[in-house]
Coordinates of C-alpha atoms and ligand atoms in Angstrom, one line a residue:
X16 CA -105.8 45.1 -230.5
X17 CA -103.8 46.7 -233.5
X18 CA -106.3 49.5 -234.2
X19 CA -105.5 50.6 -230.0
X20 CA -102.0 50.7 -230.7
X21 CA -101.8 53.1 -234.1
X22 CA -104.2 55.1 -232.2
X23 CA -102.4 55.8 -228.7
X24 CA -99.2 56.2 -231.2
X25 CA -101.1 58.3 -233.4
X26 CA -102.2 60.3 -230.5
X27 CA -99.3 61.0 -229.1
X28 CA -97.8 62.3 -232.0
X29 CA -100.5 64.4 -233.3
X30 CA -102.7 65.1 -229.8
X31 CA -105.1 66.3 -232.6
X32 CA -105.9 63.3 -233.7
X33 CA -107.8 62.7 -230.9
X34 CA -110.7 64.6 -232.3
X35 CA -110.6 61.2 -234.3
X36 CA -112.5 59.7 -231.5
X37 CA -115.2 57.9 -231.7
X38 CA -115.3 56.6 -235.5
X39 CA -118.8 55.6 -235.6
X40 CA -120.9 54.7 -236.8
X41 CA -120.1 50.8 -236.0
X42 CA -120.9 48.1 -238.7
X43 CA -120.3 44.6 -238.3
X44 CA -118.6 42.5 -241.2
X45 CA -118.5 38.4 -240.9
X46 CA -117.7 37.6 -237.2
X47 CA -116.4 41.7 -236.8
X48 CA -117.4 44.5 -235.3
X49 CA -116.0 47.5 -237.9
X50 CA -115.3 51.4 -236.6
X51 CA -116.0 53.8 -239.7
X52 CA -112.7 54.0 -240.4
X53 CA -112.6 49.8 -241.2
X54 CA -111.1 49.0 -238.2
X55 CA -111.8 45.8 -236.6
X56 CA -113.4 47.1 -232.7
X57 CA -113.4 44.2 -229.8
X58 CA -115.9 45.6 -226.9
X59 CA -114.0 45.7 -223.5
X60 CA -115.9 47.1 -221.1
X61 CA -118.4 47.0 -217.7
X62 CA -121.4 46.9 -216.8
X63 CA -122.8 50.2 -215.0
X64 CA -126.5 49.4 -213.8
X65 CA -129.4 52.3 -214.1
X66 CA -132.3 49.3 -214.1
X67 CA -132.5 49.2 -210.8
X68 CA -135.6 51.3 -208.4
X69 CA -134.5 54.6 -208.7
X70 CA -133.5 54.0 -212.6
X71 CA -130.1 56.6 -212.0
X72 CA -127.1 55.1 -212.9
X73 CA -125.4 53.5 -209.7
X74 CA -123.1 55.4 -208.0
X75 CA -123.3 58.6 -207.8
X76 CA -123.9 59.4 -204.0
X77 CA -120.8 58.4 -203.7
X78 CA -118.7 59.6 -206.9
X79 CA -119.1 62.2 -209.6
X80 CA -119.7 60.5 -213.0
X81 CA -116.6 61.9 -214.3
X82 CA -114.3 59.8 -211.8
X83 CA -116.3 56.7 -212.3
X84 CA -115.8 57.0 -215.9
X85 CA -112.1 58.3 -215.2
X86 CA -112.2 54.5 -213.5
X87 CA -113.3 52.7 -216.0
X88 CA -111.1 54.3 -218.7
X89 CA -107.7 53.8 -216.4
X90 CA -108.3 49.8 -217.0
X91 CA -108.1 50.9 -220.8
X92 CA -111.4 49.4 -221.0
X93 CA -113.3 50.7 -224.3
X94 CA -117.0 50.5 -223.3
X95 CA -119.9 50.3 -220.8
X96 CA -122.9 49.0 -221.1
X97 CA -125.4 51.2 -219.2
X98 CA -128.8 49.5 -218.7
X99 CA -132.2 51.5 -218.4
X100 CA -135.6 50.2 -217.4
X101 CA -138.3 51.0 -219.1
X102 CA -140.7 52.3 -217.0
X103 CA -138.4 55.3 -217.1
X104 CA -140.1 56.2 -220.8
X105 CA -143.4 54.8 -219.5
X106 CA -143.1 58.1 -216.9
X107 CA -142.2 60.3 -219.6
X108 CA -145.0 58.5 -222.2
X109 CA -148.1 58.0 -220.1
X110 CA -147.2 59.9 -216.6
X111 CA -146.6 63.6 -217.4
X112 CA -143.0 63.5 -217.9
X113 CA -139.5 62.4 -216.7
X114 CA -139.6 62.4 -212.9
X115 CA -136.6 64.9 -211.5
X116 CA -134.0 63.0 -209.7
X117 CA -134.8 64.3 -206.4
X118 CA -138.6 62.9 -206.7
X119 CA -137.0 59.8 -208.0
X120 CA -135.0 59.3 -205.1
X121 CA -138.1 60.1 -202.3
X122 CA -139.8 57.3 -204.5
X123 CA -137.2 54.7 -204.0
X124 CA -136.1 55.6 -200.9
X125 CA -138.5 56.9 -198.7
X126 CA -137.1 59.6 -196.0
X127 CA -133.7 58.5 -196.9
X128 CA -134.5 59.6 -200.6
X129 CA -133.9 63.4 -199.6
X130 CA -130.9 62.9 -197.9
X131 CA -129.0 60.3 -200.8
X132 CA -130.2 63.1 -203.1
X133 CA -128.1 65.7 -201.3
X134 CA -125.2 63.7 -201.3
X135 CA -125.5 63.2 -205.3
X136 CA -126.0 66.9 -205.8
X137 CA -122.7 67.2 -203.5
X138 CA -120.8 64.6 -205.9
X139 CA -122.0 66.2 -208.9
X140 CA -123.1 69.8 -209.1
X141 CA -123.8 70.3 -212.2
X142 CA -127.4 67.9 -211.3
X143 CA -130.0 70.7 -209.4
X144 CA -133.7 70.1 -208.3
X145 CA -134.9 70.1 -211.9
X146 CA -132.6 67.6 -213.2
X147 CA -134.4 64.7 -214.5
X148 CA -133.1 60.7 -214.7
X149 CA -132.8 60.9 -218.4
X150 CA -130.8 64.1 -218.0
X151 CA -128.5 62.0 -215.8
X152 CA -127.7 59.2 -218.6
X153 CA -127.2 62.2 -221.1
X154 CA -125.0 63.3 -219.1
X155 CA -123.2 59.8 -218.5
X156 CA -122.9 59.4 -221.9
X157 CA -121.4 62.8 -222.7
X158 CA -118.8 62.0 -220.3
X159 CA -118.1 58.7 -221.8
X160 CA -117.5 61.0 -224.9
X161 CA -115.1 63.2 -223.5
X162 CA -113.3 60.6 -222.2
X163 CA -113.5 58.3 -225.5
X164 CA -115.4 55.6 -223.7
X165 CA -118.7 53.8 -226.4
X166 CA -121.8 53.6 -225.0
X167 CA -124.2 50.5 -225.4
X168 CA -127.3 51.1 -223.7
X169 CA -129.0 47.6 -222.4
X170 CA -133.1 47.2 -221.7
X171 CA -132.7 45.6 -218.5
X172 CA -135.8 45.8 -217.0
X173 CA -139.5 47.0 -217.4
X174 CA -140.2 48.0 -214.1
X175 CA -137.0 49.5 -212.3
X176 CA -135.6 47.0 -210.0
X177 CA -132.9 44.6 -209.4
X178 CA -132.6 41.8 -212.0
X179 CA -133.5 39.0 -212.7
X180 CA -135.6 36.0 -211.2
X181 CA -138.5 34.0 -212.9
X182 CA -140.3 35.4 -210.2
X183 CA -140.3 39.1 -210.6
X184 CA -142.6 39.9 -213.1
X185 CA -140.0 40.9 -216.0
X186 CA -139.3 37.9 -217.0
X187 CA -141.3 37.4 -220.5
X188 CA -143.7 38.7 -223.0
X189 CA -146.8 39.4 -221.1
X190 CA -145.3 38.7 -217.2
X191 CA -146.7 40.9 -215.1
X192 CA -144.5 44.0 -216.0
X193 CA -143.2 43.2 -218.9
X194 CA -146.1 44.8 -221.8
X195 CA -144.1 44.2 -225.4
X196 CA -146.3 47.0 -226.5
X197 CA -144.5 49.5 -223.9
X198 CA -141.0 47.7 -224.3
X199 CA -140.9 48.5 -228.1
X200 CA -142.0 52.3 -227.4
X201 CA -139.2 52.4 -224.7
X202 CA -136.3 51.0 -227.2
X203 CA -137.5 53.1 -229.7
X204 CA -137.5 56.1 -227.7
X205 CA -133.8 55.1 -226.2
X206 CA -132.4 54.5 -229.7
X207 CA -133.8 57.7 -231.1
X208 CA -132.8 59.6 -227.7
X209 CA -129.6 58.5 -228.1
X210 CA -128.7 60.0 -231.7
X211 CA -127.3 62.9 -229.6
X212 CA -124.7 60.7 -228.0
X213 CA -121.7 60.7 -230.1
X214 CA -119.9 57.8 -228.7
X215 CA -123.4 55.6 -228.9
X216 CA -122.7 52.6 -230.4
X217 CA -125.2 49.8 -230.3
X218 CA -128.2 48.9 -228.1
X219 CA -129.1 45.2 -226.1
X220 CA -132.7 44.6 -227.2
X221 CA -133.4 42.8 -223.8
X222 CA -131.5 41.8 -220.8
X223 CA -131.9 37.6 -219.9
X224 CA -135.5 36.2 -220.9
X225 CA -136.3 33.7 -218.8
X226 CA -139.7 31.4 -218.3
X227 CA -142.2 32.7 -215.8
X228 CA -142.7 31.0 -212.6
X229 CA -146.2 31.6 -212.7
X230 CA -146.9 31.6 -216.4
X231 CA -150.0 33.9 -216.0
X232 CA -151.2 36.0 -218.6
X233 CA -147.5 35.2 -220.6
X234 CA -147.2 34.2 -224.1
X235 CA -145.7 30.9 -224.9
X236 CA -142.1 31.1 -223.9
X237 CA -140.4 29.7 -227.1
X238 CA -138.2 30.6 -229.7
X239 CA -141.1 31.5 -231.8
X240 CA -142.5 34.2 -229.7
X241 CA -138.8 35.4 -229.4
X242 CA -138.3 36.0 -233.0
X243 CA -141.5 37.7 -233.6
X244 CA -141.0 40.0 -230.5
X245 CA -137.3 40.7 -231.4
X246 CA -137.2 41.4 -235.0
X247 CA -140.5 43.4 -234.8
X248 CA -138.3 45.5 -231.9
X249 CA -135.3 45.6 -233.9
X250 CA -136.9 46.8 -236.8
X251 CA -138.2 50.0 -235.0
X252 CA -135.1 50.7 -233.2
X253 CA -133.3 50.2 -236.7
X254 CA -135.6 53.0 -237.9
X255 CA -135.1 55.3 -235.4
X256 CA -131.8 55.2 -235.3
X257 CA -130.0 53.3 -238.2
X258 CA -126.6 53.9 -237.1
X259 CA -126.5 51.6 -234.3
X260 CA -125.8 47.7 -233.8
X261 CA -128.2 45.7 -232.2
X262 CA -127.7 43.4 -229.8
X263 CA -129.8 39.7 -230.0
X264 CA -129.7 38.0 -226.4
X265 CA -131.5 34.5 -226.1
X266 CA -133.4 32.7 -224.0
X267 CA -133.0 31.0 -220.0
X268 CA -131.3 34.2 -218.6
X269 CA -129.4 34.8 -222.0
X270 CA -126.9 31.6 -221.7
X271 CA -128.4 30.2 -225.0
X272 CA -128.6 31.3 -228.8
X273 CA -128.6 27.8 -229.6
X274 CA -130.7 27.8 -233.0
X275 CA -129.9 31.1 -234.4
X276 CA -126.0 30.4 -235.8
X277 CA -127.3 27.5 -237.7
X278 CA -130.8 29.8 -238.5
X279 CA -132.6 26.3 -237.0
X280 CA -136.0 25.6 -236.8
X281 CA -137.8 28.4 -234.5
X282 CA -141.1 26.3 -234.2
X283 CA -144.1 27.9 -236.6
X284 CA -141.7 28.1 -239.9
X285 CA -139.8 30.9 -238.4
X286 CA -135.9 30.9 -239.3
X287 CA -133.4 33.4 -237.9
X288 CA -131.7 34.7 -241.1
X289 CA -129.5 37.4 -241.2
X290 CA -129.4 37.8 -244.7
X291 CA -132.9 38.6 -244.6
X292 CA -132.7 42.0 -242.6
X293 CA -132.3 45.1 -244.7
X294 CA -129.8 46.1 -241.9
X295 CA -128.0 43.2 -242.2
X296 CA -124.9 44.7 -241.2
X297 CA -126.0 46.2 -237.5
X298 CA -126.9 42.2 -236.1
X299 CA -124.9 41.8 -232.9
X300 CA -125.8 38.3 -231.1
X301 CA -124.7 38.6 -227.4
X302 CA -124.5 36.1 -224.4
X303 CA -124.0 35.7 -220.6
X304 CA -122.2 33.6 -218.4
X305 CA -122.3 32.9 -214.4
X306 CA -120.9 29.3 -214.2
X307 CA -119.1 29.9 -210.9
X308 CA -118.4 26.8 -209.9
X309 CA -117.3 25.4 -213.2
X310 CA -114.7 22.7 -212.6
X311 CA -113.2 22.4 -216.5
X312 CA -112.6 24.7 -218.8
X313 CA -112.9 22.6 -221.7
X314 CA -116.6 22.0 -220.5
X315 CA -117.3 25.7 -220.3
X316 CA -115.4 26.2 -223.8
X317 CA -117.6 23.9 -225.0
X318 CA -120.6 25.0 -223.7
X319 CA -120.0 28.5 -225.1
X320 CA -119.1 27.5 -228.1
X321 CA -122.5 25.5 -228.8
X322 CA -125.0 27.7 -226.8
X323 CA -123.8 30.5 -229.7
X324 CA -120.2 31.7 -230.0
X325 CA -120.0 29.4 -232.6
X326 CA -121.6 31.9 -234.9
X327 CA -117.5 33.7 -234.9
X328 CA -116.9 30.5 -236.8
X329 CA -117.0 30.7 -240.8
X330 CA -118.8 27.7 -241.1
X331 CA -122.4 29.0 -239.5
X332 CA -125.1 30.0 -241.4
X333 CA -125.6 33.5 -239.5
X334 CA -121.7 34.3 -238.8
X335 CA -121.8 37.1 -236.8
X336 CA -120.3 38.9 -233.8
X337 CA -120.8 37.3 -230.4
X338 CA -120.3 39.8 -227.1
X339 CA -120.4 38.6 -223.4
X340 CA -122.0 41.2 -222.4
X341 CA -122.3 39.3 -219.0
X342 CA -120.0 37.8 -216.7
X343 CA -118.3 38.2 -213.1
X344 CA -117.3 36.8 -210.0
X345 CA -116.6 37.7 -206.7
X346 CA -114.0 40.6 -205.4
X347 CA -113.6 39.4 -202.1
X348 CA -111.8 36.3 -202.7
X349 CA -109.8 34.1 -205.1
X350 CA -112.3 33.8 -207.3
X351 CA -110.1 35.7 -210.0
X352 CA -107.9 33.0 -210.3
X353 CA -110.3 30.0 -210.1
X354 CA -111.1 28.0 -212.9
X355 CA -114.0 30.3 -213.9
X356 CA -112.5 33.7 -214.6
X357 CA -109.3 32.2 -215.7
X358 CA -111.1 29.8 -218.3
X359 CA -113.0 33.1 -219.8
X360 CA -110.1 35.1 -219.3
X361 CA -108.4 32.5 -222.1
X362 CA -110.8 32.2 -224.1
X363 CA -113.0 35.3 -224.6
X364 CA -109.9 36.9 -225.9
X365 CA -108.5 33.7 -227.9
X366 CA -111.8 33.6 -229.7
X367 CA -111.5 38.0 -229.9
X368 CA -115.1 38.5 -229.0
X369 CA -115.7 41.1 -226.9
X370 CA -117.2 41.4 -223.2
X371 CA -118.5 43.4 -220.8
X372 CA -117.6 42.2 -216.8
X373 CA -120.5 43.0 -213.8
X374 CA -119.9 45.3 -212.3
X375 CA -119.1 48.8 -212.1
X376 CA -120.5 49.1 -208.5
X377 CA -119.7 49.0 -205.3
X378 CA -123.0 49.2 -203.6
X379 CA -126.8 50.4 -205.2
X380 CA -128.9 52.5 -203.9
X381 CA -131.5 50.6 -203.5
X382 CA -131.1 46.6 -204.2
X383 CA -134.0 43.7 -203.1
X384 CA -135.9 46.3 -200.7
X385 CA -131.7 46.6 -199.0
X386 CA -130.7 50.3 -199.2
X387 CA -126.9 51.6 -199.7
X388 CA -126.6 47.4 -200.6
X389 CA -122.9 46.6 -200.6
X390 CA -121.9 44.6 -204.1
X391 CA -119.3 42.0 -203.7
X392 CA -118.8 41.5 -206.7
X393 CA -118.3 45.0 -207.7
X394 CA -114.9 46.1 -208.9
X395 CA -114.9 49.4 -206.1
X396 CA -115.1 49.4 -203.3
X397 CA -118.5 50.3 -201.4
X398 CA -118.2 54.2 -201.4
X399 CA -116.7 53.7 -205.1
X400 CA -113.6 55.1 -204.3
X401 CA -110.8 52.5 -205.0
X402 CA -111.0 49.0 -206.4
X403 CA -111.9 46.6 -203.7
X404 CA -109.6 44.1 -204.5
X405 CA -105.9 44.9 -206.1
X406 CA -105.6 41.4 -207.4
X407 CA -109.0 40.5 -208.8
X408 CA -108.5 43.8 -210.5
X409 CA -104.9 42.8 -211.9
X410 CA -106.4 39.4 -213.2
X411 CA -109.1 41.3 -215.2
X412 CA -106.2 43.6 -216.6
X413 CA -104.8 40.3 -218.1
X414 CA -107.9 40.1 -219.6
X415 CA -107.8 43.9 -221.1
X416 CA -104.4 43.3 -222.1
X417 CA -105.1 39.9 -224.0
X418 CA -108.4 41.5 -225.8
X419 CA -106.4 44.4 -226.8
X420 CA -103.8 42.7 -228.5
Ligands
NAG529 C1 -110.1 41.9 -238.4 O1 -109.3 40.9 -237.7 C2 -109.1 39.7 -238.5 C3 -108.3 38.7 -237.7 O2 -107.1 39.3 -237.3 C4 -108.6 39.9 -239.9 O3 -108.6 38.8 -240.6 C5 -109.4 41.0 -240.5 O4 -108.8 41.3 -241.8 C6 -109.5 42.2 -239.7 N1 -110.3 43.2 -240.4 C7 -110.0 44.4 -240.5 C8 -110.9 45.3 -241.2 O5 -108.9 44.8 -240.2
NAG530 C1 -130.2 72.0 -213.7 O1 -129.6 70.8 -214.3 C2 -130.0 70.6 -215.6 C3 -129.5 69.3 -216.1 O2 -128.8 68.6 -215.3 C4 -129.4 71.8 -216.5 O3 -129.8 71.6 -217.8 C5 -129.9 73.1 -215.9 O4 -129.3 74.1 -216.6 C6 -129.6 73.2 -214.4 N1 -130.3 74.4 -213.9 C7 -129.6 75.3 -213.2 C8 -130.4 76.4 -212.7 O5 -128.4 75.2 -212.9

């Protein structure tokens, strides 16, 4: 990217003008997302999971934030995006407060809890017994500032857990977990919380919606419902923070947008029309992608294009920014070169959208009822001290390198 390159000159001319970091807030123009200084921004960046049980960002038994951000910024990526359930701000809501990270732990964890919790304090003293799990995101996010990495915060989950199956009771309006009521309280409380982050950048209304198994007391899982439930939800975090860019996912685990960039028929007279939010300028649409075993990229380009990237082209209705904010494959193998990651790898960048890979991990806490779970697919290793594979991670750096130009 050009804007990367006057900056890291810039910066090493006048090491002052790194106080020029982080140019928000972020706007979007056309199919671009805009820094306050004009500048088109492309979002490079990882995933770094808090969703899960203990609802603490991953890691940090192992590592102090600071390295794992030290990580993230040595691949030149730009960006993470940190999820949150929301049963962290139900707690803090309904239950008498933000639980400290040591109680948070026992919860998850059991006897184990204590001892994990000792090893996080070790990692990073700076946490104590009082610390709370929202304290621990501020603090993730203050060292994303230091370091000049964004922050996009992601609603993963309702209830903390691993995601996502049409089985686990997050899956849709009304599922078992998943009360829009609380949902909108949580975002709103997130996107205000977050004012005093001053690399926050934009926030992921939802994680993948996907239809209910067991369709129980769930509303009807169509576009319809989605548009009511997302722009009612964008329009309070808009007002509680207007700064920020929000990010649209769509439906069947967020691989399809299909209606919006040609603002089709939602069912009940509903339209998706960009031009008819006041904020008009903050709409962010953003997709995911797990083909695996994709044999053609032309296929998958296709694909892409028509479940929603086509909104980067001038000729949809709703042109907007599109972000994989989802993709990955496993760093055990060869899977970096196969015809999966090498097809995004060419055409994420081609098209200049941005991306976010999973994962920054290299084991959870806590993961399916599996403690200390070892992530395959993570780009660390399982005690998240060096990658785990030198050439999956030197194929995503050809990915970096291509998005930044
Ligand atoms: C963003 O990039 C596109 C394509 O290179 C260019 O046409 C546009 O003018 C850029 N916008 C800004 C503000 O630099
Ligand atoms: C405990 O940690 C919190 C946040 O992490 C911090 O604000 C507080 O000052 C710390 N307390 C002590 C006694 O160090």
């Amino acid at each position: 990217m050009h804007l990367f390159a006057v900056f890291l000159c810039a910066v090493t001319a006048f090491p002052s003008l790194l106080l020029a970091f982080p140019s928000v807030p972020f706007k979007t123009s056309s199919r671009w997302v805009v820094d306050s200084t004009g500048a088109n921004f492309t979002y490079i960046g990882v995933n770094w999971p808090g969703a899960a049980d203990v609802m603490i960002p991953e890691g940090l038994q192992y590592a102090s934030i600071e390295s794992i951000v030290s990580k993230i910024k040595s691949l030149k990526m730009n960006v993470v995006r940190l999820t949150f359930a929301i049963e962290m701000i139900d707690d803090i809501k309904d239950n008498g407060g933000d639980v400290t990270i040591q109680k948070a732990f026992t919860k998850a964890l059991g006897n184990n809890g204590a001892t994990v919790y000792q090893q996080v304090i070790k990692n990073n003293p700076q946490f104590n017994a009082s610390t709370t799990r929202l304290q621990v995101f501020d603090a993730v996010a203050a060292e994303c500032s230091k370091q000049g990495i964004y922050v996009h915060l992601d609603n993963h989950m309702s209830k903390g857990a691993w995601c996502c199956s049409t089985n686990d009771g997050n899956s849709w309006f009304g599922d078992t977990y998943f009360n829009a009521d609380k949902w909108k309280r949580g975002l709103q409380f997130m996107a205000d919380h977050s004012k005093s982050w001053s690399s926050m950048v934009s926030i992921g209304l939802r994680n993948e919606f996907r239809k209910p198994d067991n369709a129980g007391s769930s509303q009807a899982y169509n576009w319809q419902t989605w548009y009511t439930h997302m722009v009612a939800a964008a329009d309070l975090v808009n007002a509680a923070n207007p700064k920020i860019l929000i990010f649209f996912s769509g439906l069947d685990f967020d691989t399809t947008l299909s209606p919006i960039p040609g603002a089709g028929d939602l069912g009940g007279g509903k339209k998706f029309q960009k031009s008819s939010f006041k904020y008009v300028d903050k709409l962010v649409l953003e997709l995911h992608n797990y083909q695996n075993s994709a044999t053609s990229c032309d296929s998958m380009k296709s694909g892409l294009w028509n479940n929603g990237f086509k909104a980067l082209d001038a000729s949809s209705v709703n042109q907007m920014p599109v972000v994989l904010t989802e993709f990955g494959y496993s760093q055990t193998d060869s899977s970096y070169n196969g015809v999966y990651a090498s097809c995004l790898r060419k055409i994420i960048p081609e098209w200049d959208a941005g991306w976010m890979i999973w994962v920054m991990a290299g084991s959870y806490y806590i993961r399916s009822g599996t403690q200390d779970y070892e992530e395959s697919w993570g780009l660390v290793d399982h005690k998240w001290t060096g990658w785990r594979s030198a050439s999956a991670i030197k194929g995503l750096q050809q990915m970096i390198d291509a998005s930044l130009k």
